[in-house]
DNA sequence: CTTGACCTTCCACCTGCTGGAAGCACCATT
DNA sequence: AATGGTGCTTCCAGCAGGTGGAAGGTCAAG
């Protein structure tokens, strides 16, 4: 398989696939013409990467997960730990965004949003304790 | 005021302040010795930027907000629109993270996390429709 | 035999900073 | 006046995780 077909099937842009090779996540063979010659295994790994990235795992997490995926003697505890840590990070991120959202929603509500210059949003933003 | 004091009072690292000058968000005067000479107004703008960034506004949004902040003839509707769009983006981000969280939480729950290699997390990640 | 789609590499750019090196400026001691 | 320590300056590089584009080789169809 050439990169175009693999990209199509894995649902990743060719550029991203080349990048993943660059950083050593995959190591596709090469044909005589210099084209990357992807095997089924590469395709599976790329799809795996696509799913893991869609779940927000970092590239380094993906690297580890892929190594575990390849290792038939792995312990599921290792995988679970990575996933749990990531879950925790997602929770933190959600909490942070919710807090932003709250503040911002109040400000938006308080702003009439008309032709007048008076604006509680700007007022709040400039009201930092700085003097 | 020198950059150190301003950094302290605005709650931003000196590096960040130099960067903000670099990209044209602020234009502090210079003393004869070449040091940046911050006025009260610069300090207020930096604090404003700090608050806006903490609410997740992009640098480009901040640029626009700062221009509106400076413009006494602004219409609050302009500010409100930016804030509403940003709010919307936050909501989307939260929804996306919640969806990730859901999927991941199910997977983590399903994984025994012991010394055996059998792992529903890896299984799910590799189960993309690819053939 | 040419056209167009596909592939290759390489380099730059994106966001929003952050770290570090090399070199002045300033202030307080000695 | 010299010295030492801190603070300031600029510039260059790098982080994540790609994306865009240029310059050029390859392949299959007409």
PDB file of C-alpha atoms (C1' of nucleotides) in Angstrom:
ATOM      1  CA  UNK A   1       0.000   0.000   0.000  1.00  0.00           C
ATOM      2  CA  UNK A   2       1.145   3.518  -0.782  1.00  0.00           C
ATOM      3  CA  UNK A   3       0.717   6.391   1.601  1.00  0.00           C
ATOM      4  CA  UNK A   4      -2.441   7.691  -0.078  1.00  0.00           C
ATOM      5  CA  UNK A   5      -4.361   4.479   0.412  1.00  0.00           C
ATOM      6  CA  UNK A   6      -3.138   4.060   3.968  1.00  0.00           C
ATOM      7  CA  UNK A   7      -4.070   7.648   4.741  1.00  0.00           C
ATOM      8  CA  UNK A   8      -7.546   7.035   3.401  1.00  0.00           C
ATOM      9  CA  UNK A   9      -8.015   3.822   5.345  1.00  0.00           C
ATOM     10  CA  UNK A  10      -6.483   4.994   8.600  1.00  0.00           C
ATOM     11  CA  UNK A  11      -8.253   8.336   8.403  1.00  0.00           C
ATOM     12  CA  UNK A  12      -5.043  10.315   8.785  1.00  0.00           C
ATOM     13  CA  UNK A  13      -3.493  12.873   6.410  1.00  0.00           C
ATOM     14  CA  UNK A  14      -0.382  11.660   4.540  1.00  0.00           C
ATOM     15  CA  UNK A  15       1.587  14.494   6.128  1.00  0.00           C
ATOM     16  CA  UNK A  16       0.753  13.191   9.562  1.00  0.00           C
ATOM     17  CA  UNK A  17       1.788   9.677   8.614  1.00  0.00           C
ATOM     18  CA  UNK A  18       5.150  10.915   7.365  1.00  0.00           C
ATOM     19  CA  UNK A  19       5.504  12.871  10.572  1.00  0.00           C
ATOM     20  CA  UNK A  20       4.776   9.755  12.626  1.00  0.00           C
ATOM     21  CA  UNK A  21       7.509   7.945  10.743  1.00  0.00           C
ATOM     22  CA  UNK A  22       9.816  10.895  11.330  1.00  0.00           C
ATOM     23  CA  UNK A  23       9.399  10.670  15.076  1.00  0.00           C
ATOM     24  CA  UNK A  24       9.711   6.898  15.015  1.00  0.00           C
ATOM     25  CA  UNK A  25       6.163   5.769  15.748  1.00  0.00           C
ATOM     26  CA  UNK A  26       6.111   3.595  12.641  1.00  0.00           C
ATOM     27  CA  UNK A  27       8.806   2.170  10.370  1.00  0.00           C
ATOM     28  CA  UNK A  28       7.278   1.290   7.019  1.00  0.00           C
ATOM     29  CA  UNK A  29       9.356  -0.574   4.428  1.00  0.00           C
ATOM     30  CA  UNK A  30      10.373   1.087   1.182  1.00  0.00           C
ATOM     31  CA  UNK A  31       9.740  -0.025  -2.375  1.00  0.00           C
ATOM     32  CA  UNK A  32      12.465   0.122  -5.020  1.00  0.00           C
ATOM     33  CA  UNK A  33      11.111   3.429  -6.247  1.00  0.00           C
ATOM     34  CA  UNK A  34      11.545   4.974  -2.807  1.00  0.00           C
ATOM     35  CA  UNK A  35       7.853   4.956  -1.986  1.00  0.00           C
ATOM     36  CA  UNK A  36       6.813   3.844   1.470  1.00  0.00           C
ATOM     37  CA  UNK A  37       5.406   0.316   1.276  1.00  0.00           C
ATOM     38  CA  UNK A  38       2.936  -0.061   4.119  1.00  0.00           C
ATOM     39  CA  UNK A  39       2.010  -3.480   5.447  1.00  0.00           C
ATOM     40  CA  UNK A  40      -1.199  -4.408   7.198  1.00  0.00           C
ATOM     41  CA  UNK A  41       0.561  -4.048  10.502  1.00  0.00           C
ATOM     42  CA  UNK A  42       1.474  -0.439   9.732  1.00  0.00           C
ATOM     43  CA  UNK A  43      -2.109   0.283   8.853  1.00  0.00           C
ATOM     44  CA  UNK A  44      -3.275  -1.171  12.151  1.00  0.00           C
ATOM     45  CA  UNK A  45      -0.751   0.869  14.067  1.00  0.00           C
ATOM     46  CA  UNK A  46      -1.774   4.036  12.296  1.00  0.00           C
ATOM     47  CA  UNK A  47      -5.420   3.398  13.011  1.00  0.00           C
ATOM     48  CA  UNK A  48      -4.457   2.687  16.611  1.00  0.00           C
ATOM     49  CA  UNK A  49      -2.628   6.006  16.726  1.00  0.00           C
ATOM     50  CA  UNK A  50      -5.579   7.818  15.225  1.00  0.00           C
ATOM     51  CA  UNK A  51      -7.888   6.424  17.887  1.00  0.00           C
ATOM     52  CA  UNK A  52      -5.482   7.118  20.726  1.00  0.00           C
ATOM     53  CA  UNK A  53      -4.867  10.680  19.548  1.00  0.00           C
ATOM     54  CA  UNK A  54      -8.609  11.219  19.198  1.00  0.00           C
ATOM     55  CA  UNK A  55      -8.869  10.238  22.858  1.00  0.00           C
ATOM     56  CA  UNK A  56      -6.351  12.935  23.606  1.00  0.00           C
ATOM     57  CA  UNK A  57      -3.340  10.788  24.445  1.00  0.00           C
ATOM     58  CA  UNK A  58      -0.061  12.608  23.921  1.00  0.00           C
ATOM     59  CA  UNK A  59       2.392  11.407  21.329  1.00  0.00           C
ATOM     60  CA  UNK A  60       4.633  10.087  24.085  1.00  0.00           C
ATOM     61  CA  UNK A  61       1.707   8.208  25.614  1.00  0.00           C
ATOM     62  CA  UNK A  62       0.975   6.835  22.161  1.00  0.00           C
ATOM     63  CA  UNK A  63       4.546   5.682  21.821  1.00  0.00           C
ATOM     64  CA  UNK A  64       4.273   3.780  25.086  1.00  0.00           C
ATOM     65  CA  UNK A  65       0.848   2.371  24.275  1.00  0.00           C
ATOM     66  CA  UNK A  66       2.086   1.223  20.894  1.00  0.00           C
ATOM     67  CA  UNK A  67       5.035  -0.546  22.523  1.00  0.00           C
ATOM     68  CA  UNK A  68       2.639  -2.267  24.909  1.00  0.00           C
ATOM     69  CA  UNK A  69       0.369  -3.108  22.003  1.00  0.00           C
ATOM     70  CA  UNK A  70       3.351  -4.787  20.347  1.00  0.00           C
ATOM     71  CA  UNK A  71       4.408  -6.588  23.494  1.00  0.00           C
ATOM     72  CA  UNK A  72       2.399  -9.756  24.043  1.00  0.00           C
ATOM     73  CA  UNK A  73       3.866 -10.152  27.537  1.00  0.00           C
ATOM     74  CA  UNK A  74       2.671  -6.731  28.718  1.00  0.00           C
ATOM     75  CA  UNK A  75       0.709  -6.384  31.935  1.00  0.00           C
ATOM     76  CA  UNK A  76      -2.648  -4.726  31.525  1.00  0.00           C
ATOM     77  CA  UNK A  77      -1.893  -2.754  34.684  1.00  0.00           C
ATOM     78  CA  UNK A  78       0.646  -0.704  32.750  1.00  0.00           C
ATOM     79  CA  UNK A  79      -1.899   0.251  30.140  1.00  0.00           C
ATOM     80  CA  UNK A  80      -4.511   1.003  32.747  1.00  0.00           C
ATOM     81  CA  UNK A  81      -2.174   3.305  34.612  1.00  0.00           C
ATOM     82  CA  UNK A  82      -1.472   5.425  31.554  1.00  0.00           C
ATOM     83  CA  UNK A  83      -5.161   5.603  30.773  1.00  0.00           C
ATOM     84  CA  UNK A  84      -6.038   6.556  34.322  1.00  0.00           C
ATOM     85  CA  UNK A  85      -3.475   9.311  34.422  1.00  0.00           C
ATOM     86  CA  UNK A  86      -4.775  10.653  31.160  1.00  0.00           C
ATOM     87  CA  UNK A  87      -8.328  10.451  32.442  1.00  0.00           C
ATOM     88  CA  UNK A  88      -7.274  12.497  35.404  1.00  0.00           C
ATOM     89  CA  UNK A  89      -5.733  15.125  33.172  1.00  0.00           C
ATOM     90  CA  UNK A  90      -8.891  15.309  31.119  1.00  0.00           C
ATOM     91  CA  UNK A  91     -10.880  15.838  34.293  1.00  0.00           C
ATOM     92  CA  UNK A  92      -8.625  18.687  35.283  1.00  0.00           C
ATOM     93  CA  UNK A  93      -8.886  20.255  31.878  1.00  0.00           C
ATOM     94  CA  UNK A  94     -12.675  20.011  31.973  1.00  0.00           C
ATOM     95  CA  UNK A  95     -12.784  21.600  35.418  1.00  0.00           C
ATOM     96  CA  UNK A  96     -10.583  24.438  34.240  1.00  0.00           C
ATOM     97  CA  UNK A  97     -12.705  25.062  31.175  1.00  0.00           C
ATOM     98  CA  UNK A  98     -15.876  24.979  33.221  1.00  0.00           C
ATOM     99  CA  UNK A  99     -14.491  27.587  35.534  1.00  0.00           C
ATOM    100  CA  UNK A 100     -13.567  29.812  32.574  1.00  0.00           C
ATOM    101  CA  UNK A 101     -16.969  29.203  31.096  1.00  0.00           C
ATOM    102  CA  UNK A 102     -18.690  30.262  34.290  1.00  0.00           C
ATOM    103  CA  UNK A 103     -16.844  33.519  34.601  1.00  0.00           C
ATOM    104  CA  UNK A 104     -17.227  34.321  30.951  1.00  0.00           C
ATOM    105  CA  UNK A 105     -20.923  33.449  30.880  1.00  0.00           C
ATOM    106  CA  UNK A 106     -21.596  35.858  33.738  1.00  0.00           C
ATOM    107  CA  UNK A 107     -19.747  38.610  31.938  1.00  0.00           C
ATOM    108  CA  UNK A 108     -21.544  38.014  28.680  1.00  0.00           C
ATOM    109  CA  UNK A 109     -24.855  38.050  30.468  1.00  0.00           C
ATOM    110  CA  UNK A 110     -24.060  41.334  32.133  1.00  0.00           C
ATOM    111  CA  UNK A 111     -23.142  43.059  28.869  1.00  0.00           C
ATOM    112  CA  UNK A 112     -26.062  44.698  27.062  1.00  0.00           C
ATOM    113  CA  UNK A 113     -24.259  44.349  23.744  1.00  0.00           C
ATOM    114  CA  UNK A 114     -25.611  47.492  22.132  1.00  0.00           C
ATOM    115  CA  UNK A 115     -24.149  50.586  20.472  1.00  0.00           C
ATOM    116  CA  UNK A 116     -23.013  52.135  23.750  1.00  0.00           C
ATOM    117  CA  UNK A 117     -19.372  51.883  24.860  1.00  0.00           C
ATOM    118  CA  UNK A 118     -20.209  50.850  28.419  1.00  0.00           C
ATOM    119  CA  UNK A 119     -19.112  47.228  28.782  1.00  0.00           C
ATOM    120  CA  UNK A 120     -18.889  45.044  31.910  1.00  0.00           C
ATOM    121  CA  UNK A 121     -16.664  42.579  30.099  1.00  0.00           C
ATOM    122  CA  UNK A 122     -13.906  45.095  29.454  1.00  0.00           C
ATOM    123  CA  UNK A 123     -14.485  46.536  32.888  1.00  0.00           C
ATOM    124  CA  UNK A 124     -13.884  43.197  34.525  1.00  0.00           C
ATOM    125  CA  UNK A 125     -10.853  42.419  32.419  1.00  0.00           C
ATOM    126  CA  UNK A 126      -9.256  45.725  33.359  1.00  0.00           C
ATOM    127  CA  UNK A 127     -10.136  45.373  37.021  1.00  0.00           C
ATOM    128  CA  UNK A 128      -7.056  43.479  38.030  1.00  0.00           C
ATOM    129  CA  UNK A 129      -5.416  44.423  41.297  1.00  0.00           C
ATOM    130  CA  UNK A 130      -2.301  46.029  40.079  1.00  0.00           C
ATOM    131  CA  UNK A 131      -1.668  49.267  41.899  1.00  0.00           C
TER     132      UNK A 131
ATOM    133  CA  UNK B   1       8.933  50.907  36.152  1.00  0.00           C
ATOM    134  CA  UNK B   2      11.338  48.273  34.865  1.00  0.00           C
ATOM    135  CA  UNK B   3      10.220  44.964  33.509  1.00  0.00           C
ATOM    136  CA  UNK B   4      10.823  43.088  36.754  1.00  0.00           C
ATOM    137  CA  UNK B   5       8.464  45.233  38.769  1.00  0.00           C
ATOM    138  CA  UNK B   6       5.818  45.215  36.066  1.00  0.00           C
ATOM    139  CA  UNK B   7       6.099  41.453  35.781  1.00  0.00           C
ATOM    140  CA  UNK B   8       5.582  41.137  39.516  1.00  0.00           C
ATOM    141  CA  UNK B   9       2.586  43.447  39.576  1.00  0.00           C
ATOM    142  CA  UNK B  10       0.906  42.144  36.442  1.00  0.00           C
ATOM    143  CA  UNK B  11       1.568  38.546  37.385  1.00  0.00           C
ATOM    144  CA  UNK B  12       3.284  37.740  34.106  1.00  0.00           C
ATOM    145  CA  UNK B  13       6.843  36.511  33.487  1.00  0.00           C
ATOM    146  CA  UNK B  14       9.238  39.075  31.997  1.00  0.00           C
ATOM    147  CA  UNK B  15       9.710  36.808  28.992  1.00  0.00           C
ATOM    148  CA  UNK B  16       6.020  36.908  28.267  1.00  0.00           C
ATOM    149  CA  UNK B  17       5.968  40.688  28.510  1.00  0.00           C
ATOM    150  CA  UNK B  18       8.836  40.996  26.034  1.00  0.00           C
ATOM    151  CA  UNK B  19       7.002  38.614  23.794  1.00  0.00           C
ATOM    152  CA  UNK B  20       3.859  40.722  24.003  1.00  0.00           C
ATOM    153  CA  UNK B  21       5.874  43.732  22.953  1.00  0.00           C
ATOM    154  CA  UNK B  22       7.389  41.688  20.153  1.00  0.00           C
ATOM    155  CA  UNK B  23       4.008  40.886  18.687  1.00  0.00           C
ATOM    156  CA  UNK B  24       2.806  44.431  19.169  1.00  0.00           C
ATOM    157  CA  UNK B  25       0.341  44.092  22.034  1.00  0.00           C
ATOM    158  CA  UNK B  26       2.124  46.775  24.038  1.00  0.00           C
ATOM    159  CA  UNK B  27       4.597  49.503  23.130  1.00  0.00           C
ATOM    160  CA  UNK B  28       6.462  50.572  26.248  1.00  0.00           C
ATOM    161  CA  UNK B  29       8.783  53.585  26.115  1.00  0.00           C
ATOM    162  CA  UNK B  30      12.527  53.176  26.526  1.00  0.00           C
ATOM    163  CA  UNK B  31      14.838  54.828  29.027  1.00  0.00           C
ATOM    164  CA  UNK B  32      18.204  56.239  27.978  1.00  0.00           C
ATOM    165  CA  UNK B  33      19.901  53.063  29.113  1.00  0.00           C
ATOM    166  CA  UNK B  34      17.775  50.998  26.757  1.00  0.00           C
ATOM    167  CA  UNK B  35      15.577  49.541  29.473  1.00  0.00           C
ATOM    168  CA  UNK B  36      11.852  49.394  28.880  1.00  0.00           C
ATOM    169  CA  UNK B  37      10.156  52.167  30.844  1.00  0.00           C
ATOM    170  CA  UNK B  38       6.647  51.000  31.633  1.00  0.00           C
ATOM    171  CA  UNK B  39       3.907  53.489  32.410  1.00  0.00           C
ATOM    172  CA  UNK B  40       0.786  52.806  34.452  1.00  0.00           C
ATOM    173  CA  UNK B  41      -1.121  52.325  31.248  1.00  0.00           C
ATOM    174  CA  UNK B  42       1.219  49.523  30.162  1.00  0.00           C
ATOM    175  CA  UNK B  43       0.753  47.854  33.494  1.00  0.00           C
ATOM    176  CA  UNK B  44      -3.010  48.005  33.137  1.00  0.00           C
ATOM    177  CA  UNK B  45      -2.850  46.575  29.652  1.00  0.00           C
ATOM    178  CA  UNK B  46      -0.635  43.733  30.794  1.00  0.00           C
ATOM    179  CA  UNK B  47      -2.956  42.908  33.655  1.00  0.00           C
ATOM    180  CA  UNK B  48      -5.828  43.055  31.179  1.00  0.00           C
ATOM    181  CA  UNK B  49      -3.978  40.636  28.937  1.00  0.00           C
ATOM    182  CA  UNK B  50      -3.282  38.330  31.830  1.00  0.00           C
ATOM    183  CA  UNK B  51      -6.966  38.168  32.743  1.00  0.00           C
ATOM    184  CA  UNK B  52      -8.099  37.730  29.150  1.00  0.00           C
ATOM    185  CA  UNK B  53      -5.556  34.949  28.534  1.00  0.00           C
ATOM    186  CA  UNK B  54      -6.619  33.251  31.759  1.00  0.00           C
ATOM    187  CA  UNK B  55     -10.148  33.216  30.361  1.00  0.00           C
ATOM    188  CA  UNK B  56      -8.775  31.455  27.327  1.00  0.00           C
ATOM    189  CA  UNK B  57      -9.013  34.267  24.787  1.00  0.00           C
ATOM    190  CA  UNK B  58      -6.556  33.825  21.935  1.00  0.00           C
ATOM    191  CA  UNK B  59      -3.807  36.360  21.389  1.00  0.00           C
ATOM    192  CA  UNK B  60      -5.673  37.696  18.372  1.00  0.00           C
ATOM    193  CA  UNK B  61      -8.838  38.068  20.439  1.00  0.00           C
ATOM    194  CA  UNK B  62      -6.761  39.860  23.041  1.00  0.00           C
ATOM    195  CA  UNK B  63      -5.434  42.202  20.399  1.00  0.00           C
ATOM    196  CA  UNK B  64      -8.961  43.102  19.371  1.00  0.00           C
ATOM    197  CA  UNK B  65     -10.193  43.397  22.943  1.00  0.00           C
ATOM    198  CA  UNK B  66      -7.283  45.636  23.799  1.00  0.00           C
ATOM    199  CA  UNK B  67      -8.075  47.874  20.836  1.00  0.00           C
ATOM    200  CA  UNK B  68     -11.684  48.077  22.010  1.00  0.00           C
ATOM    201  CA  UNK B  69     -10.483  48.744  25.539  1.00  0.00           C
ATOM    202  CA  UNK B  70      -8.493  51.671  24.151  1.00  0.00           C
ATOM    203  CA  UNK B  71     -11.349  52.961  22.033  1.00  0.00           C
ATOM    204  CA  UNK B  72     -13.784  55.038  24.058  1.00  0.00           C
ATOM    205  CA  UNK B  73     -16.246  55.084  21.163  1.00  0.00           C
ATOM    206  CA  UNK B  74     -16.465  51.282  20.945  1.00  0.00           C
ATOM    207  CA  UNK B  75     -19.834  49.566  20.944  1.00  0.00           C
ATOM    208  CA  UNK B  76     -20.276  46.993  23.678  1.00  0.00           C
ATOM    209  CA  UNK B  77     -21.893  44.744  21.075  1.00  0.00           C
ATOM    210  CA  UNK B  78     -18.470  44.205  19.489  1.00  0.00           C
ATOM    211  CA  UNK B  79     -16.994  43.057  22.760  1.00  0.00           C
ATOM    212  CA  UNK B  80     -19.969  40.877  23.524  1.00  0.00           C
ATOM    213  CA  UNK B  81     -19.739  39.186  20.169  1.00  0.00           C
ATOM    214  CA  UNK B  82     -16.129  38.187  20.686  1.00  0.00           C
ATOM    215  CA  UNK B  83     -16.904  36.920  24.162  1.00  0.00           C
ATOM    216  CA  UNK B  84     -19.905  34.954  22.940  1.00  0.00           C
ATOM    217  CA  UNK B  85     -17.922  33.306  20.192  1.00  0.00           C
ATOM    218  CA  UNK B  86     -15.239  32.375  22.650  1.00  0.00           C
ATOM    219  CA  UNK B  87     -17.854  31.038  25.046  1.00  0.00           C
ATOM    220  CA  UNK B  88     -19.182  28.911  22.261  1.00  0.00           C
ATOM    221  CA  UNK B  89     -15.736  27.524  21.536  1.00  0.00           C
ATOM    222  CA  UNK B  90     -15.256  26.707  25.191  1.00  0.00           C
ATOM    223  CA  UNK B  91     -18.542  24.863  25.185  1.00  0.00           C
ATOM    224  CA  UNK B  92     -17.465  22.849  22.191  1.00  0.00           C
ATOM    225  CA  UNK B  93     -14.159  22.039  23.800  1.00  0.00           C
ATOM    226  CA  UNK B  94     -15.888  20.932  26.982  1.00  0.00           C
ATOM    227  CA  UNK B  95     -18.285  18.727  25.040  1.00  0.00           C
ATOM    228  CA  UNK B  96     -15.403  17.154  23.172  1.00  0.00           C
ATOM    229  CA  UNK B  97     -13.464  16.478  26.352  1.00  0.00           C
ATOM    230  CA  UNK B  98     -16.524  15.015  28.033  1.00  0.00           C
ATOM    231  CA  UNK B  99     -16.992  12.660  25.146  1.00  0.00           C
ATOM    232  CA  UNK B 100     -13.343  11.581  25.362  1.00  0.00           C
ATOM    233  CA  UNK B 101     -13.699  11.210  29.083  1.00  0.00           C
ATOM    234  CA  UNK B 102     -16.727   9.006  28.710  1.00  0.00           C
ATOM    235  CA  UNK B 103     -15.111   6.638  26.287  1.00  0.00           C
ATOM    236  CA  UNK B 104     -11.915   6.484  28.248  1.00  0.00           C
ATOM    237  CA  UNK B 105     -13.673   5.978  31.571  1.00  0.00           C
ATOM    238  CA  UNK B 106     -15.535   2.965  30.162  1.00  0.00           C
ATOM    239  CA  UNK B 107     -12.306   1.485  28.902  1.00  0.00           C
ATOM    240  CA  UNK B 108     -10.495   2.023  32.165  1.00  0.00           C
ATOM    241  CA  UNK B 109     -13.360   0.436  34.028  1.00  0.00           C
ATOM    242  CA  UNK B 110     -13.306  -2.597  31.777  1.00  0.00           C
ATOM    243  CA  UNK B 111      -9.571  -3.204  32.260  1.00  0.00           C
ATOM    244  CA  UNK B 112      -8.655  -5.384  35.202  1.00  0.00           C
ATOM    245  CA  UNK B 113      -5.240  -3.795  35.446  1.00  0.00           C
ATOM    246  CA  UNK B 114      -3.341  -6.801  36.649  1.00  0.00           C
ATOM    247  CA  UNK B 115      -0.289  -8.771  35.534  1.00  0.00           C
ATOM    248  CA  UNK B 116      -2.063 -10.420  32.609  1.00  0.00           C
ATOM    249  CA  UNK B 117      -1.612  -9.065  29.074  1.00  0.00           C
ATOM    250  CA  UNK B 118      -5.304  -9.133  28.237  1.00  0.00           C
ATOM    251  CA  UNK B 119      -6.401  -5.493  27.958  1.00  0.00           C
ATOM    252  CA  UNK B 120      -9.722  -4.065  26.722  1.00  0.00           C
ATOM    253  CA  UNK B 121      -8.133  -0.627  26.315  1.00  0.00           C
ATOM    254  CA  UNK B 122      -5.584  -1.805  23.759  1.00  0.00           C
ATOM    255  CA  UNK B 123      -8.239  -3.974  22.218  1.00  0.00           C
ATOM    256  CA  UNK B 124     -10.533  -1.042  21.664  1.00  0.00           C
ATOM    257  CA  UNK B 125      -7.762   1.189  20.353  1.00  0.00           C
ATOM    258  CA  UNK B 126      -6.776  -1.404  17.784  1.00  0.00           C
ATOM    259  CA  UNK B 127     -10.346  -2.109  16.779  1.00  0.00           C
ATOM    260  CA  UNK B 128     -10.633   0.565  14.128  1.00  0.00           C
ATOM    261  CA  UNK B 129     -12.408  -0.332  10.902  1.00  0.00           C
ATOM    262  CA  UNK B 130      -9.556  -0.422   8.552  1.00  0.00           C
ATOM    263  CA  UNK B 131      -9.736  -3.505   6.365  1.00  0.00           C
TER     264      UNK B 131
ATOM    265  C1'  DC C   1       5.154  11.247 -25.261  1.00  0.00           C
ATOM    266  C1'  DT C   2       2.844  14.051 -22.533  1.00  0.00           C
ATOM    267  C1'  DT C   3      -0.311  15.024 -18.845  1.00  0.00           C
ATOM    268  C1'  DG C   4      -1.804  14.660 -14.287  1.00  0.00           C
ATOM    269  C1'  DA C   5      -1.942  12.364 -10.083  1.00  0.00           C
ATOM    270  C1'  DC C   6       0.910  10.581  -6.824  1.00  0.00           C
ATOM    271  C1'  DC C   7       5.097  10.137  -4.373  1.00  0.00           C
ATOM    272  C1'  DT C   8       9.678  11.995  -2.340  1.00  0.00           C
ATOM    273  C1'  DT C   9      12.490  15.368   0.705  1.00  0.00           C
ATOM    274  C1'  DC C  10      13.260  19.624   2.921  1.00  0.00           C
ATOM    275  C1'  DC C  11      12.255  23.877   5.037  1.00  0.00           C
ATOM    276  C1'  DA C  12       9.181  27.177   6.995  1.00  0.00           C
ATOM    277  C1'  DC C  13       5.259  28.276   9.704  1.00  0.00           C
ATOM    278  C1'  DC C  14       1.463  27.907  13.220  1.00  0.00           C
ATOM    279  C1'  DT C  15       0.330  29.156  18.909  1.00  0.00           C
ATOM    280  C1'  DG C  16       2.140  30.997  22.972  1.00  0.00           C
ATOM    281  C1'  DC C  17       5.450  31.064  25.052  1.00  0.00           C
ATOM    282  C1'  DT C  18      10.164  29.425  27.614  1.00  0.00           C
ATOM    283  C1'  DG C  19      15.220  28.621  28.216  1.00  0.00           C
ATOM    284  C1'  DG C  20      19.740  29.908  27.590  1.00  0.00           C
ATOM    285  C1'  DA C  21      23.875  32.448  25.973  1.00  0.00           C
ATOM    286  C1'  DA C  22      26.407  36.680  25.447  1.00  0.00           C
ATOM    287  C1'  DG C  23      26.833  41.142  26.691  1.00  0.00           C
ATOM    288  C1'  DC C  24      25.642  45.942  28.965  1.00  0.00           C
ATOM    289  C1'  DA C  25      23.768  48.631  33.168  1.00  0.00           C
ATOM    290  C1'  DC C  26      23.202  49.525  37.832  1.00  0.00           C
ATOM    291  C1'  DC C  27      23.981  49.517  42.766  1.00  0.00           C
ATOM    292  C1'  DA C  28      26.341  48.393  47.028  1.00  0.00           C
ATOM    293  C1'  DT C  29      30.607  47.153  49.054  1.00  0.00           C
ATOM    294  C1'  DT C  30      35.297  47.227  49.708  1.00  0.00           C
TER     295       DT C  30
ATOM    296  C1'  DA D   1      38.051  52.756  41.537  1.00  0.00           C
ATOM    297  C1'  DA D   2      37.345  48.045  41.252  1.00  0.00           C
ATOM    298  C1'  DT D   3      34.333  44.202  42.150  1.00  0.00           C
ATOM    299  C1'  DG D   4      30.415  41.326  42.549  1.00  0.00           C
ATOM    300  C1'  DG D   5      25.708  40.312  42.073  1.00  0.00           C
ATOM    301  C1'  DT D   6      21.535  41.268  40.138  1.00  0.00           C
ATOM    302  C1'  DG D   7      18.790  43.002  36.401  1.00  0.00           C
ATOM    303  C1'  DC D   8      18.334  44.379  31.928  1.00  0.00           C
ATOM    304  C1'  DT D   9      19.140  43.788  26.722  1.00  0.00           C
ATOM    305  C1'  DT D  10      19.035  40.970  22.239  1.00  0.00           C
ATOM    306  C1'  DC D  11      19.007  36.858  19.645  1.00  0.00           C
ATOM    307  C1'  DC D  12      18.514  32.023  18.696  1.00  0.00           C
ATOM    308  C1'  DA D  13      16.532  27.529  19.660  1.00  0.00           C
ATOM    309  C1'  DG D  14      13.013  24.569  21.121  1.00  0.00           C
ATOM    310  C1'  DC D  15       8.436  22.606  23.067  1.00  0.00           C
ATOM    311  C1'  DA D  16       3.665  19.944  20.838  1.00  0.00           C
ATOM    312  C1'  DG D  17       1.759  18.221  16.895  1.00  0.00           C
ATOM    313  C1'  DG D  18       1.384  18.894  13.045  1.00  0.00           C
ATOM    314  C1'  DT D  19       0.409  21.770   8.204  1.00  0.00           C
ATOM    315  C1'  DG D  20       1.719  24.190   3.843  1.00  0.00           C
ATOM    316  C1'  DG D  21       4.427  24.704  -0.018  1.00  0.00           C
ATOM    317  C1'  DA D  22       8.369  24.210  -3.255  1.00  0.00           C
ATOM    318  C1'  DA D  23      11.213  21.365  -6.161  1.00  0.00           C
ATOM    319  C1'  DG D  24      11.630  17.255  -8.132  1.00  0.00           C
ATOM    320  C1'  DG D  25      11.081  11.909  -9.241  1.00  0.00           C
ATOM    321  C1'  DT D  26       7.428   8.121 -10.765  1.00  0.00           C
ATOM    322  C1'  DC D  27       3.716   5.928 -12.657  1.00  0.00           C
ATOM    323  C1'  DA D  28      -0.440   4.888 -15.477  1.00  0.00           C
ATOM    324  C1'  DA D  29      -3.635   6.462 -19.021  1.00  0.00           C
ATOM    325  C1'  DG D  30      -4.558   8.324 -23.364  1.00  0.00           C
TER     326       DG D  30
END
